[in-house]
Coordinates of C-alpha atoms in Angstrom, one line a residue:
M1057 CA 113.9 76.8 88.7
G1058 CA 114.3 79.3 85.8
I1059 CA 112.1 80.5 83.0
N1060 CA 113.8 78.1 80.5
S1061 CA 112.8 75.1 82.6
T1062 CA 110.4 72.9 80.7
K1063 CA 108.7 72.1 84.0
L1064 CA 107.9 75.7 85.0
K1065 CA 104.2 76.4 85.3
V1066 CA 102.7 79.8 86.1
A1067 CA 99.2 80.9 87.1
V1068 CA 98.2 84.4 86.0
L1069 CA 95.9 85.8 88.6
M1070 CA 93.5 88.3 87.1
G1071 CA 90.1 89.9 87.4
G1072 CA 89.2 90.3 91.0
M1073 CA 86.5 92.3 92.7
S1074 CA 87.8 95.8 92.6
S1075 CA 86.6 98.7 90.5
E1076 CA 89.6 98.0 88.3
R1077 CA 88.5 94.5 87.3
E1078 CA 88.2 95.2 83.6
I1079 CA 91.7 96.6 83.4
S1080 CA 93.0 93.6 85.3
L1081 CA 91.4 91.3 82.8
L1082 CA 93.2 93.1 80.0
T1083 CA 96.5 93.1 81.8
G1084 CA 96.1 89.4 82.7
Q1085 CA 95.3 88.3 79.1
A1086 CA 98.3 90.3 77.7
V1087 CA 100.6 88.7 80.3
L1088 CA 99.1 85.2 79.7
D1089 CA 99.7 85.6 75.9
A1090 CA 103.3 86.8 76.5
L1091 CA 104.1 83.9 78.8
K1092 CA 102.9 81.4 76.2
R1093 CA 104.9 83.1 73.5
I1094 CA 108.1 82.7 75.5
G1095 CA 107.3 79.0 76.1
V1096 CA 106.0 79.1 79.6
D1097 CA 103.1 76.8 80.6
A1098 CA 100.7 79.5 81.8
V1099 CA 97.1 79.2 83.0
P1100 CA 94.6 81.9 83.8
V1101 CA 93.1 82.0 87.3
E1102 CA 90.1 84.2 88.2
A1103 CA 90.8 86.1 91.4
D1104 CA 87.7 85.3 93.4
R1105 CA 87.3 84.2 97.0
D1106 CA 88.6 80.7 96.1
A1107 CA 91.6 82.0 94.1
V1108 CA 94.3 80.5 96.4
E1109 CA 92.6 77.2 96.4
K1110 CA 92.4 77.2 92.6
V1111 CA 96.1 78.1 92.4
K1112 CA 96.9 75.1 94.6
Q1113 CA 94.8 72.8 92.4
A1114 CA 96.6 74.1 89.3
E1115 CA 99.9 72.9 90.8
V1116 CA 101.8 75.9 89.6
D1117 CA 105.3 76.9 90.6
I1118 CA 104.6 80.7 90.9
V1119 CA 101.8 83.2 90.5
F1120 CA 102.0 86.2 88.2
I1121 CA 99.8 88.7 89.9
A1122 CA 97.9 90.8 87.2
L1123 CA 95.5 92.4 89.6
H1124 CA 94.8 96.1 90.1
G1125 CA 93.1 97.8 93.0
R1126 CA 91.6 96.6 96.3
Y1127 CA 92.2 93.0 97.3
G1128 CA 94.8 92.5 94.5
E1129 CA 97.3 95.3 94.8
D1130 CA 96.9 96.1 98.5
G1131 CA 98.7 93.2 100.1
C1132 CA 95.6 91.0 100.6
V1133 CA 96.3 88.4 97.9
Q1134 CA 100.0 88.6 98.6
G1135 CA 99.4 87.7 102.2
A1136 CA 97.1 84.8 101.3
L1137 CA 99.7 83.4 98.8
E1138 CA 102.5 83.7 101.4
L1139 CA 100.4 81.8 104.0
A1140 CA 99.9 79.1 101.4
G1141 CA 103.7 79.1 100.6
I1142 CA 103.2 80.1 97.0
P1143 CA 105.7 82.4 95.4
Y1144 CA 104.4 85.4 93.4
T1145 CA 105.6 88.3 91.3
G1146 CA 105.9 91.9 92.5
S1147 CA 106.0 93.6 95.9
G1148 CA 105.3 91.9 99.2
V1149 CA 102.5 92.5 101.7
A1150 CA 103.8 95.6 103.4
A1151 CA 105.0 97.5 100.3
S1152 CA 101.7 96.7 98.5
A1153 CA 99.6 97.9 101.4
I1154 CA 101.6 101.1 101.9
A1155 CA 101.6 102.0 98.2
M1156 CA 97.9 101.4 97.9
G1157 CA 97.2 103.8 100.7
K1158 CA 98.0 107.3 99.4
V1159 CA 98.3 108.8 102.8
L1160 CA 100.8 106.1 104.0
T1161 CA 102.8 106.8 100.9
K1162 CA 102.8 110.5 101.6
D1163 CA 104.0 109.8 105.2
I1164 CA 106.9 107.7 103.8
C1165 CA 107.7 110.5 101.3
R1166 CA 107.9 113.1 104.0
A1167 CA 110.0 110.9 106.2
H1168 CA 112.5 110.7 103.4
S1169 CA 112.3 114.5 102.5
V1170 CA 110.5 113.8 99.2
P1171 CA 108.1 116.7 98.4
T1172 CA 104.4 115.7 98.1
P1173 CA 101.3 117.9 98.0
D1174 CA 99.5 118.9 101.2
Y1175 CA 96.3 117.0 101.9
H1176 CA 93.2 116.5 104.1
L1177 CA 91.8 113.0 104.8
F1178 CA 88.2 112.2 105.5
S1179 CA 86.9 108.8 106.6
S1180 CA 83.2 109.8 106.6
N1181 CA 80.9 112.1 104.8
I1182 CA 81.2 115.7 106.0
S1183 CA 78.8 118.6 105.6
E1184 CA 79.5 121.6 103.3
E1185 CA 79.7 123.8 106.4
E1186 CA 82.5 121.6 107.8
L1187 CA 84.3 121.7 104.5
I1188 CA 84.2 125.5 104.5
N1189 CA 85.5 125.7 108.0
I1190 CA 88.5 123.6 107.1
G1191 CA 89.6 126.3 104.7
V1192 CA 90.8 124.3 101.7
N1193 CA 92.7 126.3 99.2
M1194 CA 91.7 126.0 95.5
P1195 CA 92.4 124.3 93.2
I1196 CA 92.4 120.8 94.8
V1197 CA 92.2 117.2 93.7
V1198 CA 89.5 115.0 95.3
K1199 CA 90.3 111.3 95.1
P1200 CA 89.6 108.0 96.8
A1201 CA 92.4 107.5 99.4
N1202 CA 93.0 103.9 98.1
G1203 CA 92.9 102.8 94.5
G1204 CA 94.3 103.5 91.1
S1205 CA 93.4 103.9 87.4
S1206 CA 92.4 107.5 88.2
I1207 CA 88.9 106.2 89.2
G1208 CA 86.8 108.6 91.2
I1209 CA 89.1 111.6 90.8
T1210 CA 88.0 115.2 90.3
I1211 CA 90.0 118.3 90.0
C1212 CA 88.1 121.2 91.6
E1213 CA 88.8 124.8 90.6
K1214 CA 85.9 126.2 92.6
Q1215 CA 84.7 125.7 96.2
E1216 CA 81.2 124.6 95.0
Q1217 CA 82.7 121.7 93.0
V1218 CA 84.3 120.1 96.1
F1219 CA 81.3 118.7 98.0
P1220 CA 79.9 116.8 94.9
A1221 CA 83.4 115.5 94.2
I1222 CA 83.7 114.1 97.7
I1223 CA 80.4 112.3 97.4
K1224 CA 81.6 110.9 94.1
A1225 CA 84.9 109.7 95.6
F1226 CA 83.1 108.0 98.5
E1227 CA 81.4 105.7 96.0
F1228 CA 84.8 104.0 95.5
D1229 CA 86.3 104.1 98.9
T1230 CA 85.6 104.6 102.6
E1231 CA 88.3 107.3 102.8
V1232 CA 88.6 110.4 100.6
L1233 CA 91.7 112.5 100.1
L1234 CA 91.7 116.3 99.3
E1235 CA 95.0 117.1 97.9
Q1236 CA 96.7 120.3 96.8
F1237 CA 96.6 120.5 93.0
I1238 CA 100.0 121.1 91.4
R1239 CA 99.9 122.5 87.9
G1240 CA 102.6 121.3 85.5
P1241 CA 103.8 118.5 83.4
L1242 CA 103.1 114.9 84.6
I1243 CA 106.0 112.6 84.5
T1244 CA 105.9 108.8 85.1
I1245 CA 108.9 106.6 85.8
G1246 CA 108.9 102.8 85.8
I1247 CA 111.3 100.4 87.5
V1248 CA 111.5 96.8 86.5
A1249 CA 113.8 94.5 88.6
D1250 CA 116.9 96.8 88.9
T1251 CA 116.3 98.6 85.6
I1252 CA 115.1 102.2 85.6
L1253 CA 113.0 102.8 82.5
P1254 CA 112.9 106.1 80.5
A1255 CA 110.7 108.8 81.9
I1256 CA 107.4 109.5 80.0
E1257 CA 105.7 112.9 80.0
I1258 CA 101.9 112.5 79.9
E1259 CA 99.9 115.1 78.0
P1260 CA 96.1 114.5 77.8
K1261 CA 94.5 116.1 74.8
L1262 CA 91.5 117.1 76.9
G1263 CA 91.2 117.6 80.6
F1264 CA 93.4 115.7 83.0
Y1265 CA 94.8 112.2 83.1
D1266 CA 91.6 110.4 84.2
Y1267 CA 90.3 106.9 83.6
D1268 CA 89.0 107.7 80.1
N1269 CA 92.2 109.5 79.0
K1270 CA 94.3 106.7 80.5
Y1271 CA 92.6 103.8 78.7
T1272 CA 91.2 105.4 75.5
A1273 CA 93.7 104.9 72.6
G1274 CA 94.7 108.3 71.1
A1275 CA 93.2 110.4 74.0
T1276 CA 96.7 111.2 75.4
D1277 CA 100.0 112.1 74.0
Y1278 CA 103.0 110.4 75.5
H1279 CA 106.4 112.0 75.1
I1280 CA 109.5 109.7 75.3
P1281 CA 111.9 111.1 76.1
A1282 CA 110.0 113.6 78.3
K1283 CA 110.0 117.2 77.3
V1284 CA 111.3 118.4 80.6
S1285 CA 115.0 119.1 81.0
R1286 CA 117.4 116.2 81.7
K1287 CA 118.1 117.8 85.1
I1288 CA 114.4 117.7 86.1
E1289 CA 114.1 114.2 84.7
Q1290 CA 117.0 113.1 86.9
E1291 CA 115.5 114.6 90.0
A1292 CA 112.2 112.8 89.3
I1293 CA 114.1 109.5 88.8
E1294 CA 116.0 110.0 92.1
M1295 CA 112.7 110.8 93.9
T1296 CA 111.1 107.7 92.4
L1297 CA 114.0 105.5 93.4
T1298 CA 113.9 106.8 97.0
V1299 CA 110.2 106.0 97.4
H1300 CA 110.5 102.6 95.6
R1301 CA 113.3 101.6 98.0
A1302 CA 111.7 103.1 101.1
L1303 CA 108.5 101.2 100.6
G1304 CA 110.5 98.0 99.9
C1305 CA 109.0 97.5 96.4
K1306 CA 110.0 94.5 94.4
G1307 CA 109.8 93.4 90.8
M1308 CA 108.3 96.5 89.4
S1309 CA 106.6 99.9 90.1
R1310 CA 105.5 103.0 88.3
S1311 CA 105.5 106.4 89.9
E1312 CA 104.0 109.7 89.0
V1313 CA 105.7 113.1 89.6
I1314 CA 104.4 116.6 88.7
V1315 CA 106.7 119.4 87.9
D1316 CA 105.4 122.8 89.0
G1317 CA 106.0 126.3 87.4
S1318 CA 109.2 126.7 89.5
D1319 CA 110.6 123.4 88.2
K1320 CA 110.1 121.7 91.6
C1321 CA 109.2 118.0 91.5
W1322 CA 106.3 116.7 93.6
F1323 CA 105.7 113.0 94.2
I1324 CA 102.1 112.0 93.6
E1325 CA 101.8 108.2 93.8
I1326 CA 103.4 104.9 93.2
N1327 CA 101.8 101.8 91.7
T1328 CA 103.2 98.4 92.6
I1329 CA 101.3 96.5 89.8
P1330 CA 101.3 98.8 86.8
G1331 CA 98.9 98.1 83.9
M1332 CA 100.2 95.9 81.1
T1333 CA 97.5 96.7 78.5
E1334 CA 98.1 98.0 74.9
T1335 CA 97.9 101.6 76.2
S1336 CA 99.8 101.1 79.5
L1337 CA 102.9 103.1 80.3
L1338 CA 105.3 100.5 81.6
P1339 CA 105.4 98.6 78.3
K1340 CA 105.8 101.9 76.4
A1341 CA 108.8 102.9 78.6
A1342 CA 110.3 99.4 78.3
L1343 CA 110.1 99.4 74.5
Q1344 CA 111.9 102.8 74.5
K1345 CA 114.8 101.0 76.3
G1346 CA 114.7 98.1 73.8
I1347 CA 112.7 95.7 75.9
S1348 CA 109.8 94.1 74.1
F1349 CA 106.5 93.3 75.9
D1350 CA 107.5 89.6 76.1
G1351 CA 110.9 90.6 77.4
L1352 CA 109.3 92.8 80.1
V1353 CA 107.1 90.0 81.3
K1354 CA 110.1 87.7 81.3
M1355 CA 112.1 90.2 83.5
I1356 CA 109.3 90.5 86.0
L1357 CA 108.9 86.7 86.3
Q1358 CA 112.6 86.0 86.4
E1359 CA 113.1 88.5 89.3
A1360 CA 110.4 86.8 91.3
L1361 CA 111.9 83.3 90.6
E1362 CA 115.3 84.5 91.7
R1363 CA 113.9 85.9 95.0
D1364 CA 112.1 82.6 95.6
V1365 CA 115.3 80.6 95.1
E1366 CA 117.0 82.9 97.6
G1367 CA 114.2 82.4 100.0
I1368 CA 113.0 86.0 100.0
N1369 CA 109.3 86.7 100.1
G1370 CA 107.7 88.9 97.5

């Protein structure tokens, strides 16, 4: 069954219980509107504990997952849908779980010779004395080990900033990552189906690319094409492709790479369900390549439908 089939019915799974719920609702509504514009019978489904049952009752052909964060982007809902025999967009269980876990992603990077910043992982609160004994070199980034949308992240320039930042990060996760901070341009590269989208260089007007700068219109400048050299851009693209393929990502992904003062690229993270809001980067990059928002949604859905026909799980 293809998108042009008059019988195709799609459930857009949105909302959820993670700290990124509000962004998911924006993504879901944008996707829902796009599907209707291209003639698809699409219905919204709130991603609560009864989500799979509601999807079954809706009698849809496929689910467009518009969830971000825990339970939606980490393989949980993907596994539930697979057990129910319901096709869905995007990456499968394993790729979703690995990409959501920043440490697992780093392990994959290192196994494939992709540079990624050094880190320390904590699974419980530690004392300031223990922190000092570890000997963390400044500056560092303190972040929840699982999650996205830059929620709970702090860049620490001084030792005394670290402990409060750890406490803050533990509000969003049971594990916290202390990561070497790399200074330099932040590049993001999206992949949709088999299409590599143009690199975008991200330049916040104030501070770093946190939640507010990410989702506040006008707070960040986006350079397309990126201001870095084409050689560096190509290195970042190759790095992104390596990680995307190593994780087994499907449908779409958006990765972030930082270029240091020596023009060395460092892989930071990969998102398997990038945001699809009016300020989101995947639609910006797609538009630069001549792909409209509706066209982008259609590509993601078509890729998933083709995999379903071939009998390949998400």
